Coordinates of C-alpha atoms in Angstrom, one line a residue:
M1 CA 114.5 78.4 74.1
Q2 CA 112.4 81.4 73.2
R3 CA 110.1 80.8 76.2
S4 CA 113.1 80.6 78.5
I5 CA 114.4 83.9 77.3
T6 CA 111.0 85.5 77.6
A7 CA 110.6 84.2 81.2
L8 CA 114.0 85.5 82.1
V9 CA 113.2 89.0 80.7
I10 CA 109.9 89.1 82.5
A11 CA 111.7 88.1 85.8
L12 CA 114.3 90.7 85.3
V13 CA 111.8 93.4 84.5
A14 CA 109.6 92.5 87.6
G15 CA 112.7 92.5 89.8
G16 CA 113.7 95.9 88.5
V17 CA 110.2 97.3 89.1
A18 CA 110.3 95.9 92.7
S19 CA 113.7 97.4 93.3
A20 CA 112.6 100.8 91.9
Q21 CA 109.6 100.8 94.3
G22 CA 111.9 100.5 97.3
A23 CA 111.4 98.3 100.4
A24 CA 108.5 96.0 101.0
P25 CA 105.2 97.8 101.8
Y26 CA 104.2 98.4 105.4
T27 CA 102.0 95.8 107.0
P28 CA 98.6 97.3 107.6
S29 CA 97.4 97.0 111.2
E30 CA 94.3 97.8 113.3
N31 CA 94.2 100.9 115.4
P32 CA 95.4 100.5 118.1
F33 CA 98.4 98.6 117.1
Q34 CA 99.8 95.9 119.4
G35 CA 102.8 93.7 118.9
D36 CA 105.4 91.7 120.9
Y37 CA 109.1 92.0 119.8
A38 CA 112.6 90.9 120.9
L39 CA 114.4 93.8 122.6
T40 CA 118.1 94.7 122.7
L41 CA 118.7 98.0 124.6
G42 CA 120.0 100.7 122.3
R43 CA 119.0 98.9 119.1
P44 CA 115.9 99.9 117.1
V45 CA 113.0 97.5 117.3
A46 CA 111.8 97.3 113.6
L47 CA 108.0 97.6 113.5
H48 CA 107.3 98.3 109.7
V49 CA 103.5 98.6 110.2
E50 CA 101.0 101.2 109.0
V51 CA 98.2 102.3 111.5
A52 CA 95.6 104.7 110.3
G53 CA 98.0 106.3 107.8
I54 CA 100.9 106.4 110.2
R55 CA 103.9 104.3 109.1
L56 CA 105.8 103.1 112.2
D57 CA 109.4 102.2 111.4
S58 CA 111.0 101.6 114.7
I59 CA 111.2 102.2 118.5
T60 CA 114.5 102.5 120.3
L61 CA 115.1 102.4 124.0
R62 CA 118.5 103.9 124.8
T63 CA 120.1 103.8 128.2
P64 CA 123.1 105.7 129.7
A65 CA 126.4 103.8 130.0
E66 CA 126.2 103.6 133.8
V67 CA 123.2 102.0 135.4
K68 CA 123.1 101.5 139.2
A69 CA 121.0 98.6 140.5
G70 CA 117.8 99.4 142.3
E71 CA 117.7 103.0 141.0
P72 CA 115.5 104.6 138.3
V73 CA 117.4 105.1 135.0
R74 CA 116.8 108.0 132.8
C75 CA 116.3 106.5 129.3
D76 CA 115.5 107.9 125.8
V77 CA 112.7 106.4 123.8
V78 CA 112.7 107.2 120.1
V79 CA 109.7 106.5 117.9
A80 CA 110.4 106.9 114.2
G81 CA 108.1 106.8 111.2
H82 CA 106.2 108.8 108.6
N83 CA 102.7 110.3 108.6
A84 CA 101.3 109.2 105.2
G85 CA 97.8 110.4 106.1
E86 CA 96.1 113.6 105.0
R87 CA 95.8 115.1 108.5
K88 CA 97.9 115.7 111.6
A89 CA 97.6 112.8 114.1
E90 CA 98.3 112.2 117.7
L91 CA 100.1 109.1 118.9
T92 CA 99.9 107.5 122.3
V93 CA 102.7 105.0 122.8
V94 CA 103.0 102.5 125.7
L95 CA 105.8 99.9 126.1
L96 CA 105.6 96.9 128.4
L97 CA 109.1 95.6 129.1
E98 CA 109.1 91.8 129.5
D99 CA 111.7 89.1 130.4
R100 CA 112.5 86.1 128.3
D101 CA 109.6 84.2 129.7
V102 CA 107.2 87.0 128.6
K103 CA 106.6 88.1 132.2
A104 CA 105.8 91.8 132.6
L105 CA 108.5 93.8 134.2
E106 CA 107.6 97.5 133.8
R107 CA 105.1 99.6 131.9
V108 CA 106.5 102.7 130.2
A109 CA 104.1 105.3 128.8
L110 CA 105.2 108.2 126.6
E111 CA 103.5 111.5 126.6
P112 CA 101.1 111.7 123.6
F113 CA 102.6 113.5 120.7
K114 CA 101.5 114.9 117.3
V115 CA 102.9 114.2 113.9
K116 CA 102.3 116.4 110.9
S117 CA 100.8 115.1 107.7
G118 CA 103.2 114.0 104.9
K119 CA 106.2 114.3 107.2
D120 CA 108.8 111.9 108.7
F121 CA 109.0 112.0 112.5
S122 CA 111.5 111.0 115.1
E123 CA 109.9 111.6 118.5
S124 CA 112.4 111.4 121.4
Q125 CA 111.2 111.4 125.0
Q126 CA 113.0 110.8 128.3
I127 CA 111.5 108.4 130.8
D128 CA 112.6 106.8 134.0
V129 CA 112.8 103.0 134.1
G130 CA 113.9 100.7 136.9
A131 CA 117.4 99.4 136.6
D132 CA 116.2 95.9 137.5
A133 CA 113.6 95.9 134.8
L134 CA 116.2 97.1 132.2
A135 CA 118.6 94.4 133.3
A136 CA 116.0 91.6 132.8
A137 CA 114.2 93.0 129.7
S138 CA 114.6 90.9 126.6
R139 CA 111.2 91.6 125.0
V140 CA 108.9 94.6 124.6
Y141 CA 105.1 94.6 124.0
V142 CA 104.3 97.8 122.0
F143 CA 100.9 99.5 122.0
V144 CA 100.3 102.5 119.7
Q145 CA 97.0 104.4 119.4
V146 CA 96.5 106.9 116.6
D147 CA 94.0 109.7 117.1

């Protein structure tokens, strides 16, 4: 009985410590980071990786309500995260939109941007994407280089 109570107390203390520390740690990744994810337009793609001190939380591709077939669509791409490093860093982000068969539809490159040390960031850039690529996109291949 004493062992059961001790085990329960240890489990509760360990659970409390884990809760106090917040969410699970970021997954370390090589620089450049590359990953393939499911995509739903307008919803954040959760990355939760750390590349060279940069914690990448999510990338979101937002489209306007009205999209005309065959025309370029002005979209917002938002990259969110935190620079946990000790210096300013520059990020280069490229997205490859893919269909459900992982066939490449369109390459989308953001302008490189800088993030300050010790700060959260939410970089938003407007890009043109073909309406047909947006309609067929269900996956995104993400490439992030940290300099």
